[in-house]
Amino acid sequence: MPEKQYLFTPGPTPVPPQVLAAMAEPIVHHRSPDFVPVYERVLARLREVCRTETDVLLFTASGTGAFESAVANLVTPGEPHLVVAAGNFGERWISMTRAYGAEVDELRYAWGETPDPDDLRARLREREAKAVWLVQSETSTGVVADVKALAAAAKEAGTIVVVDAVSSLGAVPCETDAWGLDVVVSGSQKALMTPPGLGLAAVSEAAFEARGDAPRFYFDWERTRKAQRKLDAPFTPPVSLVAGLDVALGLLLEEGLENAFERHVRLGRATRAGAKALGLELFSPDEDRSAVVTAIRAPEGVESDAIVKGLRDRFGITIANGQGDLKGKVFRIGHIGWFDVFDITTALSALELVLVDLGADVERGAATTAALEAFESTTAAA
Ligand SMILES: *Cc1c(COP(=O)(O)O)cnc(C)c1O
């Protein structure tokens, strides 16, 4: 029998069968009536998921590509920008804004720390910035930042606010309009339950008006916005991915965003409770907001590489190693998108067996019970 594969990473994530089926339909022409209504519905559903009235621009690109659209459209070489970084993705945005010639100021935290709005407020009093670049869910550490409070601090200084919501959109609340987020960037392959390949950017009128003059063409917001408003994509869209995203967003909205957020909180609780019951130490914060990915320290004397490899080789389970300096030290279990509590108990039971193989001293048989109980609990996690 072919080995069953399990994908428990924070992107790509498992894709529901209805989405896969939609993607297997014959190819249609992107300017024909076979596609235009799908395109229109996807754009409307994206606005609903982003909680915005503004245009959500869709690009054939990964999340990083959609983010680059923000950099290419907002940066004018020599201008001051402030990037808040507390992990791998914050570091990426420092490199990218700098590559476009911005004068980049960094509000940098140790990996695993949570950015503080008061630090941001203080920094913006010292040094002006045209835009503040934030990461909502720092997937490398499991920290979910308080974007609402950070954006409010940035707004006091009158800056544009750009948010990397690649791993968080659809999993935790991201109120584009209500929180005054000028640009929200995401990708198809995380909580949006679709294969990799589509990037999106919700762009406010203020961000659009603040465009700079770095060179750009494919990622030019004006070109895409103008075409999308006529439901005529500027370049050939990946029609099958768009059809898949339409179904996936339909599933998410049918569940209801609030219900999906609640489910993710409980999935995070279950994962943390299970890891602790095994006797492991959490790297990501033990708090409800940490609902995207759980980073766990490898036990004394065990490299996380061996855990990742053991899960793959023995059980066909893919999880993620640590990134950067955390490689070998932590491992990460993603729980965004098409996940239920049995995905968590599967991951935890396999983890228990692999840790025993590796000679770690773990508490046997306690993880799944703790996970199931935590998933059912309706009070805030301890
Ligand atoms: C996955 C991820 C990205 C990068 O997305 P790609 O689709 O791989 O380009 C950016 N930011 C965060 C927080 C992510 O989790």
mmCIF file of C-alpha atoms and ligand atoms in Angstrom:
data_model
loop_
_atom_site.group_PDB
_atom_site.id
_atom_site.type_symbol
_atom_site.label_atom_id
_atom_site.label_comp_id
_atom_site.label_asym_id
_atom_site.label_seq_id
_atom_site.Cartn_x
_atom_site.Cartn_y
_atom_site.Cartn_z
ATOM 1 C CA MET A 1 0.000 0.000 0.000
ATOM 2 C CA PRO A 2 1.383 3.466 -0.818
ATOM 3 C CA GLU A 3 2.510 5.339 2.231
ATOM 4 C CA LYS A 4 0.062 7.976 3.432
ATOM 5 C CA GLN A 5 1.573 11.446 3.518
ATOM 6 C CA TYR A 6 0.757 14.037 6.173
ATOM 7 C CA LEU A 7 1.602 17.700 5.783
ATOM 8 C CA PHE A 8 1.886 19.483 9.132
ATOM 9 C CA THR A 9 3.979 22.476 8.083
ATOM 10 C CA PRO A 10 3.058 26.173 8.262
ATOM 11 C CA GLY A 11 2.860 26.251 4.466
ATOM 12 C CA PRO A 12 2.209 24.657 2.157
ATOM 13 C CA THR A 13 -0.744 23.191 4.003
ATOM 14 C CA PRO A 14 -3.191 20.372 3.217
ATOM 15 C CA VAL A 15 -5.729 21.184 0.507
ATOM 16 C CA PRO A 16 -9.356 19.981 0.869
ATOM 17 C CA PRO A 17 -10.537 17.507 -1.792
ATOM 18 C CA GLN A 18 -13.206 19.929 -3.083
ATOM 19 C CA VAL A 19 -10.441 22.417 -3.866
ATOM 20 C CA LEU A 20 -8.321 19.784 -5.603
ATOM 21 C CA ALA A 21 -11.347 18.683 -7.622
ATOM 22 C CA ALA A 22 -12.029 22.250 -8.786
ATOM 23 C CA MET A 23 -8.428 22.508 -9.903
ATOM 24 C CA ALA A 24 -8.744 19.351 -11.993
ATOM 25 C CA GLU A 25 -11.465 20.890 -14.182
ATOM 26 C CA PRO A 26 -10.606 21.626 -17.847
ATOM 27 C CA ILE A 27 -8.715 24.846 -18.447
ATOM 28 C CA VAL A 28 -10.871 27.826 -19.411
ATOM 29 C CA HIS A 29 -9.879 31.051 -21.099
ATOM 30 C CA HIS A 30 -9.262 33.896 -18.689
ATOM 31 C CA ARG A 31 -11.211 36.452 -20.761
ATOM 32 C CA SER A 32 -14.185 34.160 -21.347
ATOM 33 C CA PRO A 33 -17.489 33.944 -19.476
ATOM 34 C CA ASP A 34 -16.217 30.613 -18.119
ATOM 35 C CA PHE A 35 -13.688 32.435 -15.974
ATOM 36 C CA VAL A 36 -14.824 36.021 -15.382
ATOM 37 C CA PRO A 37 -17.558 35.162 -12.827
ATOM 38 C CA VAL A 38 -15.080 32.986 -10.893
ATOM 39 C CA TYR A 39 -12.554 35.802 -10.926
ATOM 40 C CA GLU A 40 -15.151 38.306 -9.730
ATOM 41 C CA ARG A 41 -16.236 36.008 -6.898
ATOM 42 C CA VAL A 42 -12.649 35.332 -5.790
ATOM 43 C CA LEU A 43 -11.907 39.049 -5.632
ATOM 44 C CA ALA A 44 -15.085 39.688 -3.627
ATOM 45 C CA ARG A 45 -14.359 36.773 -1.269
ATOM 46 C CA LEU A 46 -10.814 38.017 -0.746
ATOM 47 C CA ARG A 47 -12.178 41.393 0.309
ATOM 48 C CA GLU A 48 -14.433 39.607 2.785
ATOM 49 C CA VAL A 49 -11.576 37.529 4.213
ATOM 50 C CA CYS A 50 -9.347 40.621 4.459
ATOM 51 C CA ARG A 51 -12.266 42.525 5.998
ATOM 52 C CA THR A 52 -11.844 45.406 3.612
ATOM 53 C CA GLU A 53 -13.732 47.467 1.069
ATOM 54 C CA THR A 54 -10.526 48.212 -0.793
ATOM 55 C CA ASP A 55 -9.041 46.447 -3.808
ATOM 56 C CA VAL A 56 -7.307 43.151 -3.136
ATOM 57 C CA LEU A 57 -4.766 42.760 -5.908
ATOM 58 C CA LEU A 58 -4.020 39.217 -7.020
ATOM 59 C CA PHE A 59 -0.641 38.175 -8.379
ATOM 60 C CA THR A 60 0.714 34.952 -9.800
ATOM 61 C CA ALA A 61 3.487 34.744 -7.256
ATOM 62 C CA SER A 62 4.262 33.340 -3.841
ATOM 63 C CA GLY A 63 3.641 35.493 -0.764
ATOM 64 C CA THR A 64 7.098 37.004 -1.122
ATOM 65 C CA GLY A 65 6.176 38.194 -4.626
ATOM 66 C CA ALA A 66 3.048 39.932 -3.362
ATOM 67 C CA PHE A 67 5.172 41.513 -0.634
ATOM 68 C CA GLU A 68 7.647 42.667 -3.246
ATOM 69 C CA SER A 69 4.755 44.434 -4.964
ATOM 70 C CA ALA A 70 4.378 46.536 -1.826
ATOM 71 C CA VAL A 71 8.084 47.314 -1.707
ATOM 72 C CA ALA A 72 8.298 48.099 -5.425
ATOM 73 C CA ASN A 73 5.264 50.387 -5.251
ATOM 74 C CA LEU A 74 5.943 52.164 -1.962
ATOM 75 C CA VAL A 75 9.694 52.656 -1.858
ATOM 76 C CA THR A 76 11.485 55.539 -3.496
ATOM 77 C CA PRO A 77 15.257 55.089 -3.174
ATOM 78 C CA GLY A 78 16.680 57.159 -0.303
ATOM 79 C CA GLU A 79 13.412 57.407 1.631
ATOM 80 C CA PRO A 80 13.228 56.413 5.320
ATOM 81 C CA HIS A 81 11.330 53.226 6.169
ATOM 82 C CA LEU A 82 11.049 51.261 9.403
ATOM 83 C CA VAL A 83 10.941 47.467 9.498
ATOM 84 C CA VAL A 84 9.939 45.653 12.688
ATOM 85 C CA ALA A 85 11.759 42.305 12.752
ATOM 86 C CA ALA A 86 11.595 39.488 15.289
ATOM 87 C CA GLY A 87 12.433 36.504 13.116
ATOM 88 C CA ASN A 88 13.168 35.181 9.661
ATOM 89 C CA PHE A 89 10.452 37.060 7.778
ATOM 90 C CA GLY A 90 11.144 40.425 9.398
ATOM 91 C CA GLU A 91 14.769 39.941 8.343
ATOM 92 C CA ARG A 92 13.620 39.209 4.783
ATOM 93 C CA TRP A 93 11.697 42.485 4.624
ATOM 94 C CA ILE A 94 14.752 44.398 5.882
ATOM 95 C CA SER A 95 16.790 42.900 3.016
ATOM 96 C CA MET A 96 14.075 43.539 0.464
ATOM 97 C CA THR A 97 13.316 47.162 1.336
ATOM 98 C CA ARG A 98 17.068 47.803 1.407
ATOM 99 C CA ALA A 99 17.481 46.124 -2.010
ATOM 100 C CA TYR A 100 15.019 48.706 -3.382
ATOM 101 C CA GLY A 101 17.173 51.527 -2.009
ATOM 102 C CA ALA A 102 15.152 52.492 1.074
ATOM 103 C CA GLU A 103 16.982 54.057 4.035
ATOM 104 C CA VAL A 104 15.952 51.265 6.357
ATOM 105 C CA ASP A 105 15.706 51.661 10.107
ATOM 106 C CA GLU A 106 15.304 48.368 11.962
ATOM 107 C CA LEU A 107 13.333 47.792 15.139
ATOM 108 C CA ARG A 108 14.866 44.425 15.823
ATOM 109 C CA TYR A 109 14.012 41.854 18.495
ATOM 110 C CA ALA A 110 15.568 38.521 19.409
ATOM 111 C CA TRP A 111 13.812 35.668 17.617
ATOM 112 C CA GLY A 112 10.879 34.576 19.755
ATOM 113 C CA GLU A 113 10.214 37.984 21.293
ATOM 114 C CA THR A 114 6.949 39.821 20.707
ATOM 115 C CA PRO A 115 7.192 43.354 19.241
ATOM 116 C CA ASP A 116 6.046 46.069 21.640
ATOM 117 C CA PRO A 117 3.893 48.969 20.386
ATOM 118 C CA ASP A 118 5.590 51.358 22.858
ATOM 119 C CA ASP A 119 8.991 50.595 21.331
ATOM 120 C CA LEU A 120 7.546 51.381 17.905
ATOM 121 C CA ARG A 121 5.992 54.613 19.151
ATOM 122 C CA ALA A 122 9.305 55.674 20.705
ATOM 123 C CA ARG A 123 11.299 54.814 17.583
ATOM 124 C CA LEU A 124 8.957 56.792 15.339
ATOM 125 C CA ARG A 125 9.378 59.817 17.599
ATOM 126 C CA GLU A 126 13.153 59.605 17.080
ATOM 127 C CA ARG A 127 13.160 58.967 13.370
ATOM 128 C CA GLU A 128 10.491 59.492 10.757
ATOM 129 C CA ALA A 129 9.432 56.787 8.334
ATOM 130 C CA LYS A 130 7.259 56.768 5.255
ATOM 131 C CA ALA A 131 6.021 53.263 6.035
ATOM 132 C CA VAL A 132 6.224 50.775 8.882
ATOM 133 C CA TRP A 133 6.597 47.165 7.780
ATOM 134 C CA LEU A 134 5.132 44.558 10.153
ATOM 135 C CA VAL A 135 4.840 40.784 10.336
ATOM 136 C CA GLN A 136 1.603 39.556 11.900
ATOM 137 C CA SER A 137 2.526 35.910 12.378
ATOM 138 C CA GLU A 138 6.295 35.382 12.491
ATOM 139 C CA THR A 139 6.213 31.818 11.197
ATOM 140 C CA SER A 140 9.823 31.164 12.201
ATOM 141 C CA THR A 141 9.045 31.586 15.915
ATOM 142 C CA GLY A 142 5.293 31.034 16.329
ATOM 143 C CA VAL A 143 4.803 34.561 17.687
ATOM 144 C CA VAL A 144 1.670 36.388 16.552
ATOM 145 C CA ALA A 145 2.136 40.121 17.044
ATOM 146 C CA ASP A 146 -0.574 42.507 18.199
ATOM 147 C CA VAL A 147 -0.934 44.163 14.796
ATOM 148 C CA LYS A 148 -3.892 46.247 15.911
ATOM 149 C CA ALA A 149 -1.809 47.966 18.621
ATOM 150 C CA LEU A 150 1.309 48.215 16.452
ATOM 151 C CA ALA A 151 -0.677 49.769 13.610
ATOM 152 C CA ALA A 152 -2.255 52.258 16.011
ATOM 153 C CA ALA A 153 1.225 53.310 17.178
ATOM 154 C CA ALA A 154 2.377 53.752 13.576
ATOM 155 C CA LYS A 155 -0.761 55.717 12.681
ATOM 156 C CA GLU A 156 -0.031 58.212 15.486
ATOM 157 C CA ALA A 157 3.123 59.073 13.550
ATOM 158 C CA GLY A 158 1.147 59.207 10.307
ATOM 159 C CA THR A 159 2.978 56.422 8.485
ATOM 160 C CA ILE A 160 1.695 53.915 5.973
ATOM 161 C CA VAL A 161 1.316 50.469 7.585
ATOM 162 C CA VAL A 162 2.215 47.331 5.653
ATOM 163 C CA VAL A 163 1.468 43.917 7.153
ATOM 164 C CA ASP A 164 2.835 40.518 6.199
ATOM 165 C CA ALA A 165 -0.184 38.334 6.913
ATOM 166 C CA VAL A 166 1.060 35.443 4.794
ATOM 167 C CA SER A 167 0.639 32.758 7.452
ATOM 168 C CA SER A 168 -2.087 34.493 9.466
ATOM 169 C CA LEU A 169 -4.822 35.599 7.051
ATOM 170 C CA GLY A 170 -7.786 33.293 7.611
ATOM 171 C CA ALA A 171 -6.334 31.836 10.837
ATOM 172 C CA VAL A 172 -6.280 34.801 13.230
ATOM 173 C CA PRO A 173 -8.176 38.106 13.058
ATOM 174 C CA CYS A 174 -6.772 40.609 10.570
ATOM 175 C CA GLU A 175 -9.060 43.626 10.295
ATOM 176 C CA THR A 176 -7.665 45.539 7.352
ATOM 177 C CA ASP A 177 -10.072 48.493 7.423
ATOM 178 C CA ALA A 178 -10.972 48.609 11.118
ATOM 179 C CA TRP A 179 -7.316 48.591 12.198
ATOM 180 C CA GLY A 180 -6.217 51.053 9.515
ATOM 181 C CA LEU A 181 -3.867 48.627 7.756
ATOM 182 C CA ASP A 182 -2.850 50.192 4.452
ATOM 183 C CA VAL A 183 -1.415 47.082 2.860
ATOM 184 C CA VAL A 184 -2.077 43.468 3.848
ATOM 185 C CA VAL A 185 -0.142 40.792 2.017
ATOM 186 C CA SER A 186 -0.858 37.072 1.956
ATOM 187 C CA GLY A 187 -0.459 33.910 -0.094
ATOM 188 C CA SER A 188 -2.652 31.016 -1.158
ATOM 189 C CA GLN A 189 -0.772 28.122 0.479
ATOM 190 C CA LYS A 190 -1.204 28.759 4.191
ATOM 191 C CA ALA A 191 -4.511 29.279 5.987
ATOM 192 C CA LEU A 192 -6.268 29.795 2.644
ATOM 193 C CA MET A 193 -6.094 26.033 1.937
ATOM 194 C CA THR A 194 -4.968 26.321 -1.686
ATOM 195 C CA PRO A 195 -1.739 25.171 -3.368
ATOM 196 C CA PRO A 196 1.174 27.635 -3.584
ATOM 197 C CA GLY A 197 1.204 30.132 -6.437
ATOM 198 C CA LEU A 198 -1.124 33.042 -5.681
ATOM 199 C CA GLY A 199 -0.091 36.139 -3.758
ATOM 200 C CA LEU A 200 -2.429 38.930 -2.764
ATOM 201 C CA ALA A 201 -2.150 42.469 -1.497
ATOM 202 C CA ALA A 202 -5.027 44.535 -0.109
ATOM 203 C CA VAL A 203 -4.036 48.113 -0.972
ATOM 204 C CA SER A 204 -5.736 51.111 0.645
ATOM 205 C CA GLU A 205 -6.320 54.356 -1.236
ATOM 206 C CA ALA A 206 -3.717 56.017 1.020
ATOM 207 C CA ALA A 207 -1.096 53.411 0.109
ATOM 208 C CA PHE A 208 -2.012 53.729 -3.553
ATOM 209 C CA GLU A 209 -1.602 57.502 -3.374
ATOM 210 C CA ALA A 210 1.748 57.068 -1.600
ATOM 211 C CA ARG A 211 3.329 55.131 -4.475
ATOM 212 C CA GLY A 212 6.983 55.886 -5.035
ATOM 213 C CA ASP A 213 9.132 55.716 -8.116
ATOM 214 C CA ALA A 214 11.191 52.548 -7.857
ATOM 215 C CA PRO A 215 11.251 50.700 -11.202
ATOM 216 C CA ARG A 216 8.490 48.121 -11.605
ATOM 217 C CA PHE A 217 6.263 46.582 -14.241
ATOM 218 C CA TYR A 218 4.716 43.166 -13.487
ATOM 219 C CA PHE A 219 4.069 44.145 -9.871
ATOM 220 C CA ASP A 220 2.881 47.671 -10.631
ATOM 221 C CA TRP A 221 -0.240 48.237 -8.534
ATOM 222 C CA GLU A 222 -1.806 50.699 -10.945
ATOM 223 C CA ARG A 223 -1.637 48.272 -13.863
ATOM 224 C CA THR A 224 -3.192 45.452 -11.842
ATOM 225 C CA ARG A 225 -5.798 47.587 -10.081
ATOM 226 C CA LYS A 226 -7.023 49.143 -13.300
ATOM 227 C CA ALA A 227 -7.339 45.777 -15.025
ATOM 228 C CA GLN A 228 -8.934 44.031 -12.049
ATOM 229 C CA ARG A 229 -11.576 46.749 -11.742
ATOM 230 C CA LYS A 230 -12.693 45.762 -15.242
ATOM 231 C CA LEU A 231 -12.451 42.073 -14.257
ATOM 232 C CA ASP A 232 -9.787 41.732 -16.864
ATOM 233 C CA ALA A 233 -6.533 40.403 -15.401
ATOM 234 C CA PRO A 234 -3.495 42.303 -16.676
ATOM 235 C CA PHE A 235 -1.603 39.062 -17.327
ATOM 236 C CA THR A 236 -2.768 35.461 -17.704
ATOM 237 C CA PRO A 237 -3.898 34.358 -14.239
ATOM 238 C CA PRO A 238 -3.334 30.728 -13.152
ATOM 239 C CA VAL A 239 -6.960 29.859 -13.904
ATOM 240 C CA SER A 240 -6.883 26.510 -12.064
ATOM 241 C CA LEU A 241 -5.436 28.035 -8.912
ATOM 242 C CA VAL A 242 -8.025 30.804 -8.999
ATOM 243 C CA ALA A 243 -10.781 28.175 -9.364
ATOM 244 C CA GLY A 244 -9.302 26.312 -6.381
ATOM 245 C CA LEU A 245 -9.019 29.468 -4.293
ATOM 246 C CA ASP A 246 -12.656 30.277 -5.053
ATOM 247 C CA VAL A 247 -13.773 26.969 -3.544
ATOM 248 C CA ALA A 248 -11.371 27.251 -0.596
ATOM 249 C CA LEU A 249 -12.555 30.771 0.275
ATOM 250 C CA GLY A 250 -16.135 29.526 -0.048
ATOM 251 C CA LEU A 251 -15.388 26.829 2.548
ATOM 252 C CA LEU A 252 -13.739 29.336 4.875
ATOM 253 C CA LEU A 253 -16.625 31.806 4.634
ATOM 254 C CA GLU A 254 -19.151 29.026 5.036
ATOM 255 C CA GLU A 255 -17.454 28.007 8.296
ATOM 256 C CA GLY A 256 -17.429 31.701 9.183
ATOM 257 C CA LEU A 257 -14.270 33.679 9.882
ATOM 258 C CA GLU A 258 -14.990 33.940 13.605
ATOM 259 C CA ASN A 259 -15.511 30.183 13.856
ATOM 260 C CA ALA A 260 -12.294 29.585 11.932
ATOM 261 C CA PHE A 261 -10.374 31.884 14.297
ATOM 262 C CA GLU A 262 -11.848 30.053 17.285
ATOM 263 C CA ARG A 263 -10.861 26.680 15.766
ATOM 264 C CA HIS A 264 -7.301 27.878 15.278
ATOM 265 C CA VAL A 265 -7.086 29.060 18.892
ATOM 266 C CA ARG A 266 -8.155 25.588 20.027
ATOM 267 C CA LEU A 267 -5.747 23.854 17.641
ATOM 268 C CA GLY A 268 -2.928 25.935 19.115
ATOM 269 C CA ARG A 269 -4.030 25.075 22.650
ATOM 270 C CA ALA A 270 -4.169 21.372 21.794
ATOM 271 C CA THR A 271 -0.688 21.384 20.262
ATOM 272 C CA ARG A 272 0.883 23.216 23.197
ATOM 273 C CA ALA A 273 -0.886 21.050 25.781
ATOM 274 C CA GLY A 274 0.269 17.891 23.989
ATOM 275 C CA ALA A 275 3.869 19.066 23.726
ATOM 276 C CA LYS A 276 3.940 19.980 27.400
ATOM 277 C CA ALA A 277 2.407 16.635 28.378
ATOM 278 C CA LEU A 278 5.285 14.935 26.544
ATOM 279 C CA GLY A 279 7.617 16.883 28.818
ATOM 280 C CA LEU A 280 8.794 19.207 26.038
ATOM 281 C CA GLU A 281 9.506 22.901 26.354
ATOM 282 C CA LEU A 282 7.652 25.338 24.115
ATOM 283 C CA PHE A 283 9.620 27.895 22.139
ATOM 284 C CA SER A 284 6.604 29.878 20.944
ATOM 285 C CA PRO A 285 4.540 31.731 23.541
ATOM 286 C CA ASP A 286 2.023 29.705 25.527
ATOM 287 C CA GLU A 287 -0.842 32.019 24.681
ATOM 288 C CA ASP A 288 -4.035 31.824 22.643
ATOM 289 C CA ARG A 289 -2.821 34.330 20.060
ATOM 290 C CA SER A 290 -0.121 31.837 19.034
ATOM 291 C CA ALA A 291 -2.598 29.943 16.865
ATOM 292 C CA VAL A 292 -0.671 29.544 13.598
ATOM 293 C CA VAL A 293 2.377 27.397 14.266
ATOM 294 C CA THR A 294 3.792 25.902 17.447
ATOM 295 C CA ALA A 295 7.559 25.950 17.827
ATOM 296 C CA ILE A 296 8.851 23.383 20.306
ATOM 297 C CA ARG A 297 12.380 22.961 21.648
ATOM 298 C CA ALA A 298 14.073 19.642 20.883
ATOM 299 C CA PRO A 299 14.770 17.825 24.151
ATOM 300 C CA GLU A 300 18.274 17.789 25.668
ATOM 301 C CA GLY A 301 20.660 15.756 23.531
ATOM 302 C CA VAL A 302 18.353 15.510 20.483
ATOM 303 C CA GLU A 303 18.734 17.559 17.299
ATOM 304 C CA SER A 304 15.479 18.673 15.737
ATOM 305 C CA ASP A 305 16.841 17.475 12.356
ATOM 306 C CA ALA A 306 16.567 13.906 13.678
ATOM 307 C CA ILE A 307 12.963 14.487 14.774
ATOM 308 C CA VAL A 308 11.987 15.932 11.398
ATOM 309 C CA LYS A 309 13.718 13.071 9.568
ATOM 310 C CA GLY A 310 12.284 10.398 11.884
ATOM 311 C CA LEU A 311 8.718 11.619 11.337
ATOM 312 C CA ARG A 312 9.223 11.603 7.589
ATOM 313 C CA ASP A 313 10.988 8.279 7.282
ATOM 314 C CA ARG A 314 8.836 6.326 9.700
ATOM 315 C CA PHE A 315 5.422 7.881 9.211
ATOM 316 C CA GLY A 316 5.355 10.047 6.074
ATOM 317 C CA ILE A 317 4.775 13.099 8.279
ATOM 318 C CA THR A 318 6.300 16.402 7.267
ATOM 319 C CA ILE A 319 6.872 19.057 9.912
ATOM 320 C CA ALA A 320 9.263 22.019 9.795
ATOM 321 C CA ASN A 321 12.713 22.415 11.304
ATOM 322 C CA GLY A 322 13.779 25.670 12.944
ATOM 323 C CA GLN A 323 14.996 28.441 10.639
ATOM 324 C CA GLY A 324 18.234 30.407 10.914
ATOM 325 C CA ASP A 325 19.960 29.946 14.282
ATOM 326 C CA LEU A 326 17.011 27.874 15.501
ATOM 327 C CA LYS A 327 17.742 25.091 12.977
ATOM 328 C CA GLY A 328 18.485 21.916 14.908
ATOM 329 C CA LYS A 329 17.166 23.440 18.135
ATOM 330 C CA VAL A 330 13.429 23.740 17.561
ATOM 331 C CA PHE A 331 10.868 22.060 15.352
ATOM 332 C CA ARG A 332 7.564 23.522 14.227
ATOM 333 C CA ILE A 333 4.115 22.020 13.812
ATOM 334 C CA GLY A 334 1.831 24.099 11.623
ATOM 335 C CA HIS A 335 -1.922 24.115 12.278
ATOM 336 C CA ILE A 336 -3.422 26.544 9.811
ATOM 337 C CA GLY A 337 -6.096 25.977 7.228
ATOM 338 C CA TRP A 338 -7.631 22.559 6.732
ATOM 339 C CA PHE A 339 -6.794 21.149 10.175
ATOM 340 C CA ASP A 340 -8.791 19.489 12.891
ATOM 341 C CA VAL A 341 -7.828 18.107 16.297
ATOM 342 C CA PHE A 342 -7.075 14.666 14.861
ATOM 343 C CA ASP A 343 -4.297 16.149 12.765
ATOM 344 C CA ILE A 344 -2.816 17.370 16.027
ATOM 345 C CA THR A 345 -3.180 14.035 17.843
ATOM 346 C CA THR A 346 -1.673 12.265 14.815
ATOM 347 C CA ALA A 347 1.328 14.561 14.871
ATOM 348 C CA LEU A 348 1.715 14.194 18.636
ATOM 349 C CA SER A 349 1.462 10.398 18.707
ATOM 350 C CA ALA A 350 4.040 10.069 15.941
ATOM 351 C CA LEU A 351 6.246 12.613 17.673
ATOM 352 C CA GLU A 352 6.077 10.554 20.867
ATOM 353 C CA LEU A 353 7.216 7.405 19.028
ATOM 354 C CA VAL A 354 10.046 9.193 17.248
ATOM 355 C CA LEU A 355 11.278 10.786 20.464
ATOM 356 C CA VAL A 356 11.311 7.362 22.137
ATOM 357 C CA ASP A 357 13.319 6.038 19.163
ATOM 358 C CA LEU A 358 15.778 8.848 19.674
ATOM 359 C CA GLY A 359 16.219 7.944 23.332
ATOM 360 C CA ALA A 360 14.465 11.016 24.730
ATOM 361 C CA ASP A 361 12.852 10.788 28.119
ATOM 362 C CA VAL A 362 9.203 11.458 27.308
ATOM 363 C CA GLU A 363 6.009 10.871 29.205
ATOM 364 C CA ARG A 364 4.244 8.050 27.304
ATOM 365 C CA GLY A 365 0.545 8.177 26.454
ATOM 366 C CA ALA A 366 -0.231 11.590 27.909
ATOM 367 C CA ALA A 367 0.025 13.873 24.875
ATOM 368 C CA THR A 368 -3.101 12.948 22.945
ATOM 369 C CA THR A 369 -5.307 13.045 26.040
ATOM 370 C CA ALA A 370 -3.965 16.460 26.994
ATOM 371 C CA ALA A 371 -4.450 17.703 23.420
ATOM 372 C CA LEU A 372 -8.039 16.483 23.214
ATOM 373 C CA GLU A 373 -8.867 18.045 26.573
ATOM 374 C CA ALA A 374 -7.278 21.368 25.653
ATOM 375 C CA PHE A 375 -9.135 21.399 22.333
ATOM 376 C CA GLU A 376 -12.439 20.943 24.132
ATOM 377 C CA SER A 377 -11.749 23.501 26.845
ATOM 378 C CA THR A 378 -13.496 26.788 26.301
ATOM 379 C CA THR A 379 -11.629 28.789 28.933
ATOM 380 C CA ALA A 380 -8.388 30.584 28.161
ATOM 381 C CA ALA A 381 -5.314 28.356 28.188
ATOM 382 C CA ALA A 382 -3.268 28.436 31.396
HETATM 383 C C1 LIG B 1 5.384 31.672 4.209
HETATM 384 C C2 LIG B 1 5.642 33.057 4.644
HETATM 385 C C3 LIG B 1 6.155 34.032 3.768
HETATM 386 C C4 LIG B 1 6.672 33.720 2.413
HETATM 387 O O1 LIG B 1 5.755 33.229 1.573
HETATM 388 P P1 LIG B 1 6.200 32.515 0.205
HETATM 389 O O2 LIG B 1 4.869 32.164 -0.323
HETATM 390 O O3 LIG B 1 7.060 31.346 0.591
HETATM 391 O O4 LIG B 1 6.935 33.501 -0.593
HETATM 392 C C5 LIG B 1 6.261 35.324 4.215
HETATM 393 N N1 LIG B 1 5.924 35.666 5.470
HETATM 394 C C6 LIG B 1 5.462 34.758 6.334
HETATM 395 C C7 LIG B 1 5.114 35.203 7.713
HETATM 396 C C8 LIG B 1 5.306 33.431 5.963
HETATM 397 O O5 LIG B 1 4.841 32.540 6.831
#
